[in-house]
PDB file of C-alpha atoms in Angstrom:
ATOM      1  CA  MET A  14      73.840  87.650  62.891  1.00 71.00           C
ATOM      2  CA  VAL A  15      73.218  85.391  65.909  1.00 78.00           C
ATOM      3  CA  PHE A  16      72.558  81.656  65.513  1.00 78.00           C
ATOM      4  CA  ILE A  17      71.016  79.682  68.410  1.00 82.00           C
ATOM      5  CA  ILE A  18      71.596  75.966  67.930  1.00 93.00           C
ATOM      6  CA  TYR A  19      71.472  72.561  69.648  1.00 94.00           C
ATOM      7  CA  ILE A  20      73.987  69.752  69.183  1.00 96.00           C
ATOM      8  CA  ASN A  21      73.907  66.220  70.597  1.00 95.00           C
ATOM      9  CA  ILE A  22      77.102  65.197  72.405  1.00 95.00           C
ATOM     10  CA  ASN A  23      77.326  61.936  74.379  1.00 89.00           C
ATOM     11  CA  ASP A  24      73.510  61.768  74.472  1.00 92.00           C
ATOM     12  CA  ILE A  25      73.319  65.270  75.968  1.00 95.00           C
ATOM     13  CA  LYS A  26      71.550  68.013  74.035  1.00 96.00           C
ATOM     14  CA  ILE A  27      73.913  70.985  74.268  1.00 97.00           C
ATOM     15  CA  HIS A  28      72.456  74.432  73.668  1.00 97.00           C
ATOM     16  CA  TYR A  29      74.767  77.103  72.278  1.00 97.00           C
ATOM     17  CA  LYS A  30      74.874  80.425  70.423  1.00 96.00           C
ATOM     18  CA  VAL A  31      77.208  81.625  67.672  1.00 97.00           C
ATOM     19  CA  GLU A  32      77.795  85.176  66.504  1.00 96.00           C
ATOM     20  CA  GLY A  33      80.432  87.071  64.552  1.00 96.00           C
ATOM     21  CA  GLU A  34      83.272  85.970  62.290  1.00 96.00           C
ATOM     22  CA  GLY A  35      86.999  85.562  62.802  1.00 96.00           C
ATOM     23  CA  LYS A  36      89.188  83.639  65.224  1.00 97.00           C
ATOM     24  CA  PRO A  37      87.060  81.378  67.457  1.00 98.00           C
ATOM     25  CA  ILE A  38      86.516  82.125  71.131  1.00 98.00           C
ATOM     26  CA  ILE A  39      84.478  79.906  73.451  1.00 98.00           C
ATOM     27  CA  LEU A  40      82.740  81.383  76.519  1.00 98.00           C
ATOM     28  CA  LEU A  41      82.104  79.114  79.530  1.00 98.00           C
ATOM     29  CA  HIS A  42      79.797  80.502  82.227  1.00 98.00           C
ATOM     30  CA  GLY A  43      79.864  79.982  85.978  1.00 96.00           C
ATOM     31  CA  TRP A  44      77.830  77.740  88.278  1.00 94.00           C
ATOM     32  CA  GLY A  45      74.088  78.445  88.264  1.00 93.00           C
ATOM     33  CA  ALA A  46      74.325  80.725  85.220  1.00 95.00           C
ATOM     34  CA  ASN A  47      73.773  80.142  81.495  1.00 97.00           C
ATOM     35  CA  LEU A  48      75.081  81.511  78.208  1.00 97.00           C
ATOM     36  CA  ASN A  49      72.962  84.667  78.537  1.00 97.00           C
ATOM     37  CA  THR A  50      75.242  85.965  81.291  1.00 97.00           C
ATOM     38  CA  PHE A  51      77.739  86.799  78.525  1.00 97.00           C
ATOM     39  CA  ASN A  52      75.321  88.556  76.149  1.00 96.00           C
ATOM     40  CA  ASN A  53      77.082  91.928  76.298  1.00 95.00           C
ATOM     41  CA  ILE A  54      80.536  90.344  76.158  1.00 96.00           C
ATOM     42  CA  SER A  55      79.686  88.121  73.180  1.00 97.00           C
ATOM     43  CA  LYS A  56      78.112  91.010  71.289  1.00 96.00           C
ATOM     44  CA  SER A  57      81.228  93.135  71.733  1.00 96.00           C
ATOM     45  CA  LEU A  58      83.671  90.306  70.942  1.00 97.00           C
ATOM     46  CA  SER A  59      81.713  89.349  67.813  1.00 97.00           C
ATOM     47  CA  GLU A  60      83.089  92.477  66.106  1.00 96.00           C
ATOM     48  CA  ASN A  61      86.481  90.718  65.881  1.00 96.00           C
ATOM     49  CA  PHE A  62      85.856  87.053  66.706  1.00 97.00           C
ATOM     50  CA  LYS A  63      83.535  84.143  66.045  1.00 97.00           C
ATOM     51  CA  VAL A  64      82.000  83.726  69.505  1.00 98.00           C
ATOM     52  CA  TYR A  65      80.579  80.442  70.808  1.00 98.00           C
ATOM     53  CA  SER A  66      78.544  80.816  74.005  1.00 98.00           C
ATOM     54  CA  ILE A  67      77.598  77.462  75.549  1.00 97.00           C
ATOM     55  CA  ASP A  68      75.054  76.342  78.141  1.00 98.00           C
ATOM     56  CA  LEU A  69      77.296  73.986  80.113  1.00 97.00           C
ATOM     57  CA  PRO A  70      75.785  70.539  80.862  1.00 96.00           C
ATOM     58  CA  GLY A  71      73.206  70.864  83.633  1.00 95.00           C
ATOM     59  CA  PHE A  72      72.590  74.575  83.093  1.00 95.00           C
ATOM     60  CA  GLY A  73      70.333  76.673  80.883  1.00 95.00           C
ATOM     61  CA  GLU A  74      68.832  74.427  78.224  1.00 95.00           C
ATOM     62  CA  SER A  75      71.564  71.752  78.378  1.00 96.00           C
ATOM     63  CA  VAL A  76      69.822  69.212  80.622  1.00 93.00           C
ATOM     64  CA  ILE A  77      71.553  66.250  82.299  1.00 94.00           C
ATOM     65  CA  GLY A  78      70.269  63.266  84.293  1.00 91.00           C
ATOM     66  CA  LEU A  79      73.478  62.247  86.058  1.00 93.00           C
ATOM     67  CA  PRO A  80      76.219  64.278  87.777  1.00 94.00           C
ATOM     68  CA  LEU A  81      79.293  64.964  85.656  1.00 95.00           C
ATOM     69  CA  SER A  82      82.875  65.490  86.776  1.00 95.00           C
ATOM     70  CA  ILE A  83      85.095  68.352  85.595  1.00 96.00           C
ATOM     71  CA  ASP A  84      86.898  65.937  83.271  1.00 96.00           C
ATOM     72  CA  GLU A  85      83.626  64.655  81.808  1.00 96.00           C
ATOM     73  CA  VAL A  86      82.391  68.179  81.092  1.00 97.00           C
ATOM     74  CA  THR A  87      85.787  68.995  79.577  1.00 98.00           C
ATOM     75  CA  ASN A  88      85.460  65.977  77.287  1.00 97.00           C
ATOM     76  CA  ILE A  89      82.064  67.256  76.159  1.00 97.00           C
ATOM     77  CA  ILE A  90      83.603  70.635  75.293  1.00 98.00           C
ATOM     78  CA  ARG A  91      86.314  68.783  73.363  1.00 98.00           C
ATOM     79  CA  GLU A  92      83.663  66.862  71.393  1.00 98.00           C
ATOM     80  CA  PHE A  93      81.907  70.177  70.761  1.00 98.00           C
ATOM     81  CA  VAL A  94      85.144  71.625  69.330  1.00 98.00           C
ATOM     82  CA  ASN A  95      85.732  68.539  67.176  1.00 97.00           C
ATOM     83  CA  LYS A  96      82.194  68.336  65.796  1.00 97.00           C
ATOM     84  CA  LEU A  97      82.152  72.000  64.845  1.00 96.00           C
ATOM     85  CA  GLU A  98      85.727  71.763  63.507  1.00 97.00           C
ATOM     86  CA  ILE A  99      86.894  74.680  65.638  1.00 98.00           C
ATOM     87  CA  ASP A 100      90.640  75.177  65.273  1.00 96.00           C
ATOM     88  CA  LYS A 101      92.676  76.126  68.333  1.00 97.00           C
ATOM     89  CA  PRO A 102      90.109  78.371  70.065  1.00 98.00           C
ATOM     90  CA  ILE A 103      90.577  81.028  72.688  1.00 98.00           C
ATOM     91  CA  ILE A 104      88.846  79.830  75.868  1.00 98.00           C
ATOM     92  CA  LEU A 105      87.268  82.202  78.411  1.00 98.00           C
ATOM     93  CA  GLY A 106      85.845  80.725  81.594  1.00 98.00           C
ATOM     94  CA  HIS A 107      84.150  82.390  84.549  1.00 98.00           C
ATOM     95  CA  SER A 108      84.251  80.790  88.019  1.00 96.00           C
ATOM     96  CA  TYR A 109      83.097  77.149  87.496  1.00 96.00           C
ATOM     97  CA  GLY A 110      83.581  77.664  83.762  1.00 98.00           C
ATOM     98  CA  GLY A 111      87.153  78.610  84.611  1.00 98.00           C
ATOM     99  CA  ARG A 112      87.677  75.130  86.050  1.00 97.00           C
ATOM    100  CA  ILE A 113      86.591  73.650  82.715  1.00 98.00           C
ATOM    101  CA  ALA A 114      88.812  76.123  80.842  1.00 98.00           C
ATOM    102  CA  ILE A 115      91.856  75.198  82.963  1.00 98.00           C
ATOM    103  CA  THR A 116      91.325  71.479  82.405  1.00 98.00           C
ATOM    104  CA  TYR A 117      90.729  71.935  78.679  1.00 98.00           C
ATOM    105  CA  ALA A 118      93.797  74.142  78.154  1.00 98.00           C
ATOM    106  CA  SER A 119      96.001  71.628  79.970  1.00 98.00           C
ATOM    107  CA  LYS A 120      95.009  68.834  77.567  1.00 97.00           C
ATOM    108  CA  TYR A 121      94.243  70.401  74.200  1.00 98.00           C
ATOM    109  CA  ASP A 122      95.484  73.138  71.892  1.00 97.00           C
ATOM    110  CA  VAL A 123      94.173  76.619  72.635  1.00 98.00           C
ATOM    111  CA  ASP A 124      95.388  79.963  71.357  1.00 98.00           C
ATOM    112  CA  LYS A 125      94.922  81.913  74.585  1.00 98.00           C
ATOM    113  CA  LEU A 126      93.230  81.407  77.933  1.00 98.00           C
ATOM    114  CA  VAL A 127      91.189  83.901  79.960  1.00 98.00           C
ATOM    115  CA  LEU A 128      90.154  83.051  83.518  1.00 98.00           C
ATOM    116  CA  VAL A 129      87.584  85.354  85.120  1.00 98.00           C
ATOM    117  CA  SER A 130      87.111  84.934  88.884  1.00 98.00           C
ATOM    118  CA  SER A 131      88.064  81.334  88.269  1.00 96.00           C
ATOM    119  CA  ALA A 132      88.040  78.669  90.951  1.00 92.00           C
ATOM    120  CA  GLY A 133      90.337  75.654  90.891  1.00 94.00           C
ATOM    121  CA  ILE A 134      92.240  75.544  94.175  1.00 92.00           C
ATOM    122  CA  LYS A 135      90.869  73.406  96.988  1.00 85.00           C
ATOM    123  CA  GLU A 136      90.694  75.719  99.977  1.00 71.00           C
ATOM    124  CA  LYS A 137      91.849  74.654 103.423  1.00 65.00           C
ATOM    125  CA  LEU A 138      88.994  74.224 105.861  1.00 50.00           C
ATOM    126  CA  ASN A 139      88.923  76.573 108.822  1.00 49.00           C
ATOM    127  CA  GLY A 140      87.562  75.513 112.217  1.00 54.00           C
ATOM    128  CA  ARG A 141      84.054  76.768 111.506  1.00 54.00           C
ATOM    129  CA  LYS A 142      83.758  74.858 108.240  1.00 54.00           C
ATOM    130  CA  LYS A 143      85.147  71.685 109.810  1.00 47.00           C
ATOM    131  CA  PHE A 144      82.537  71.947 112.578  1.00 43.00           C
ATOM    132  CA  LYS A 145      79.726  72.403 110.048  1.00 48.00           C
ATOM    133  CA  ILE A 146      80.841  69.322 108.115  1.00 48.00           C
ATOM    134  CA  LYS A 147      80.976  67.211 111.280  1.00 55.00           C
ATOM    135  CA  LEU A 148      77.543  68.497 112.315  1.00 46.00           C
ATOM    136  CA  TYR A 149      76.095  67.738 108.877  1.00 47.00           C
ATOM    137  CA  LYS A 150      77.505  64.185 108.863  1.00 53.00           C
ATOM    138  CA  PHE A 151      76.228  63.541 112.403  1.00 48.00           C
ATOM    139  CA  PHE A 152      72.651  64.562 111.588  1.00 49.00           C
ATOM    140  CA  LYS A 153      72.768  62.844 108.198  1.00 55.00           C
ATOM    141  CA  LYS A 154      73.545  59.584 110.017  1.00 57.00           C
ATOM    142  CA  TYR A 155      70.171  59.902 111.739  1.00 52.00           C
ATOM    143  CA  HIS A 156      68.397  61.054 108.536  1.00 56.00           C
ATOM    144  CA  ILE A 157      67.923  64.589 109.836  1.00 52.00           C
ATOM    145  CA  LYS A 158      68.286  67.246 107.162  1.00 56.00           C
ATOM    146  CA  LEU A 159      70.038  70.510 107.961  1.00 47.00           C
ATOM    147  CA  ASN A 160      69.869  73.627 105.840  1.00 54.00           C
ATOM    148  CA  LEU A 161      73.645  73.940 105.509  1.00 47.00           C
ATOM    149  CA  GLY A 162      75.853  74.688 102.544  1.00 55.00           C
ATOM    150  CA  SER A 163      76.517  77.529 100.129  1.00 60.00           C
ATOM    151  CA  LYS A 164      73.801  79.293  98.160  1.00 65.00           C
ATOM    152  CA  ASP A 165      74.922  77.404  95.043  1.00 55.00           C
ATOM    153  CA  TYR A 166      74.482  74.120  96.916  1.00 53.00           C
ATOM    154  CA  LYS A 167      71.074  75.046  98.324  1.00 58.00           C
ATOM    155  CA  ASP A 168      69.829  76.220  94.922  1.00 56.00           C
ATOM    156  CA  SER A 169      70.929  73.012  93.148  1.00 62.00           C
ATOM    157  CA  ASP A 170      68.878  69.889  92.508  1.00 61.00           C
ATOM    158  CA  ASN A 171      70.157  66.535  93.801  1.00 79.00           C
ATOM    159  CA  VAL A 172      72.128  65.795  90.617  1.00 86.00           C
ATOM    160  CA  LYS A 173      73.948  69.121  90.667  1.00 82.00           C
ATOM    161  CA  LYS A 174      74.481  68.986  94.450  1.00 85.00           C
ATOM    162  CA  GLU A 175      76.503  65.798  93.991  1.00 87.00           C
ATOM    163  CA  MET A 176      78.260  67.383  91.035  1.00 89.00           C
ATOM    164  CA  LEU A 177      79.109  70.529  93.022  1.00 89.00           C
ATOM    165  CA  VAL A 178      80.562  68.622  95.971  1.00 86.00           C
ATOM    166  CA  LYS A 179      82.902  66.685  93.660  1.00 88.00           C
ATOM    167  CA  THR A 180      83.833  69.870  91.822  1.00 88.00           C
ATOM    168  CA  VAL A 181      84.836  71.971  94.831  1.00 87.00           C
ATOM    169  CA  ASN A 182      86.846  69.093  96.291  1.00 89.00           C
ATOM    170  CA  GLN A 183      89.012  68.776  93.168  1.00 92.00           C
ATOM    171  CA  ASP A 184      92.272  70.713  93.153  1.00 94.00           C
ATOM    172  CA  LEU A 185      93.355  71.608  89.618  1.00 96.00           C
ATOM    173  CA  ARG A 186      96.979  72.545  90.255  1.00 96.00           C
ATOM    174  CA  LYS A 187      98.204  69.460  88.381  1.00 95.00           C
ATOM    175  CA  TYR A 188      96.420  70.830  85.300  1.00 97.00           C
ATOM    176  CA  MET A 189      97.561  74.420  85.780  1.00 97.00           C
ATOM    177  CA  ASN A 190     101.204  73.367  85.655  1.00 95.00           C
ATOM    178  CA  LYS A 191     100.714  72.015  82.123  1.00 97.00           C
ATOM    179  CA  ILE A 192      99.373  75.280  80.655  1.00 98.00           C
ATOM    180  CA  ASN A 193     101.880  77.330  78.660  1.00 94.00           C
ATOM    181  CA  VAL A 194      99.739  79.564  76.420  1.00 98.00           C
ATOM    182  CA  PRO A 195      99.306  83.293  77.153  1.00 98.00           C
ATOM    183  CA  THR A 196      96.837  83.471  80.033  1.00 98.00           C
ATOM    184  CA  LEU A 197      94.953  86.463  81.440  1.00 98.00           C
ATOM    185  CA  LEU A 198      93.529  86.283  84.968  1.00 98.00           C
ATOM    186  CA  LEU A 199      90.824  88.843  85.780  1.00 98.00           C
ATOM    187  CA  TYR A 200      89.535  88.952  89.356  1.00 98.00           C
ATOM    188  CA  GLY A 201      87.521  91.447  91.379  1.00 98.00           C
ATOM    189  CA  LYS A 202      89.188  92.960  94.438  1.00 97.00           C
ATOM    190  CA  ASN A 203      85.877  92.720  96.323  1.00 97.00           C
ATOM    191  CA  ASP A 204      85.204  89.099  95.358  1.00 96.00           C
ATOM    192  CA  MET A 205      84.293  87.040  98.423  1.00 92.00           C
ATOM    193  CA  THR A 206      83.816  83.810  96.445  1.00 92.00           C
ATOM    194  CA  THR A 207      87.142  83.455  94.653  1.00 94.00           C
ATOM    195  CA  LYS A 208      89.357  85.689  96.727  1.00 94.00           C
ATOM    196  CA  GLU A 209      92.638  87.418  95.856  1.00 95.00           C
ATOM    197  CA  GLU A 210      94.661  84.710  97.605  1.00 94.00           C
ATOM    198  CA  MET A 211      93.265  82.105  95.203  1.00 95.00           C
ATOM    199  CA  ALA A 212      93.898  84.389  92.229  1.00 97.00           C
ATOM    200  CA  ARG A 213      97.540  84.823  93.209  1.00 97.00           C
ATOM    201  CA  THR A 214      97.991  81.074  93.729  1.00 96.00           C
ATOM    202  CA  ILE A 215      96.599  80.326  90.259  1.00 97.00           C
ATOM    203  CA  ASN A 216      98.834  83.056  88.820  1.00 98.00           C
ATOM    204  CA  LYS A 217     101.885  81.317  90.325  1.00 97.00           C
ATOM    205  CA  GLU A 218     100.805  77.896  89.077  1.00 97.00           C
ATOM    206  CA  ILE A 219     100.200  78.870  85.425  1.00 98.00           C
ATOM    207  CA  ASN A 220     103.260  79.754  83.368  1.00 94.00           C
ATOM    208  CA  ASN A 221     102.982  82.810  81.123  1.00 94.00           C
ATOM    209  CA  SER A 222      99.996  84.178  83.071  1.00 97.00           C
ATOM    210  CA  VAL A 223      99.200  87.767  84.036  1.00 98.00           C
ATOM    211  CA  LEU A 224      96.918  88.680  86.925  1.00 98.00           C
ATOM    212  CA  ILE A 225      94.848  91.866  86.990  1.00 98.00           C
ATOM    213  CA  MET A 226      92.812  92.666  90.097  1.00 98.00           C
ATOM    214  CA  LEU A 227      89.875  94.916  89.194  1.00 97.00           C
ATOM    215  CA  ASP A 228      88.830  97.716  91.548  1.00 96.00           C
ATOM    216  CA  ASP A 229      85.171  98.013  92.598  1.00 97.00           C
ATOM    217  CA  CYS A 230      84.375  94.522  91.295  1.00 98.00           C
ATOM    218  CA  GLY A 231      83.055  91.396  92.970  1.00 97.00           C
ATOM    219  CA  HIS A 232      82.624  87.903  91.554  1.00 97.00           C
ATOM    220  CA  PHE A 233      81.184  89.179  88.251  1.00 97.00           C
ATOM    221  CA  PRO A 234      83.614  91.860  87.009  1.00 98.00           C
ATOM    222  CA  TYR A 235      82.235  91.645  83.456  1.00 98.00           C
ATOM    223  CA  LEU A 236      78.882  92.804  84.876  1.00 97.00           C
ATOM    224  CA  ASP A 237      80.184  95.162  87.566  1.00 97.00           C
ATOM    225  CA  ARG A 238      82.415  97.209  85.240  1.00 97.00           C
ATOM    226  CA  PRO A 239      81.698  96.003  81.695  1.00 96.00           C
ATOM    227  CA  TYR A 240      83.475  98.815  79.806  1.00 96.00           C
ATOM    228  CA  TYR A 241      86.652  98.514  81.889  1.00 96.00           C
ATOM    229  CA  PHE A 242      86.522  94.708  81.659  1.00 98.00           C
ATOM    230  CA  LEU A 243      86.188  94.742  77.864  1.00 97.00           C
ATOM    231  CA  LEU A 244      88.968  97.312  77.509  1.00 96.00           C
ATOM    232  CA  ILE A 245      91.417  94.988  79.278  1.00 97.00           C
ATOM    233  CA  LEU A 246      90.093  91.853  77.583  1.00 98.00           C
ATOM    234  CA  ASN A 247      90.334  93.292  74.070  1.00 96.00           C
ATOM    235  CA  SER A 248      93.820  94.623  74.745  1.00 96.00           C
ATOM    236  CA  PHE A 249      94.925  91.085  75.662  1.00 97.00           C
ATOM    237  CA  LEU A 250      93.111  89.359  72.792  1.00 97.00           C
ATOM    238  CA  LEU A 251      93.966  91.852  70.055  1.00 93.00           C
ATOM    239  CA  GLY A 252      97.422  92.944  71.196  1.00 81.00           C
ATOM    240  CA  GLU A 253      99.377  90.794  68.767  1.00 57.00           C
ATOM    241  CA  LYS A 254      96.929  91.563  65.955  1.00 52.00           C
ATOM    242  CA  ASN A 255      97.577  95.274  66.456  1.00 45.00           C
ATOM    243  CA  GLY A 256     101.327  94.736  66.594  1.00 43.00           C
ATOM    244  CA  ASN A 257     101.724  95.380  70.327  1.00 42.00           C
TER     245      ASN A 257
END
């Protein structure tokens, strides 16, 4: 049975879904998505786990009025866990949701961590990007708007644009170094958003982590090859339960 519920946390109405019974697992979606992106994953996992799928603040039906930092969103997830009395959950985060998962796992007790195409490393700017930033700042000085930026940036409202800029400029390595629980990293070999270089850096930064690069997958491996993705995910999550 699936329960769709709202809970008030720090004056923000958080929308979430619960299904299944067993050990708790929390699913955190990526930027611009909502909890429905994990529908197939949550349905499959609910056979063995109690699955909490959350609309992160600012997405889906969880509306915000002011931009929130990674740490502020993480605190909201912590309040969510406390209010629902969830004990030591497994956390799975995709892309932006992976940033929240990394921060949460560095501060609070989790059983396991799964990062799917997760961001978290501030990338060095190449010459082209540096030029674009200088061009943007020059025209902004004279109140001339340019249609620059990523698709995520262009598709965001003013609140989330400010939120996105702060997010991508935050390097989470200081948090990664504090994570010691079993961690699975799943990335697509064809991902042009969070590339293999970033995946391997995160793998080095997180103790007790295993990286699997998935063939024929881009930024959404759980949608590109759902059966293969779930096979690997369930093997990691249920390995100890099955005595492996």
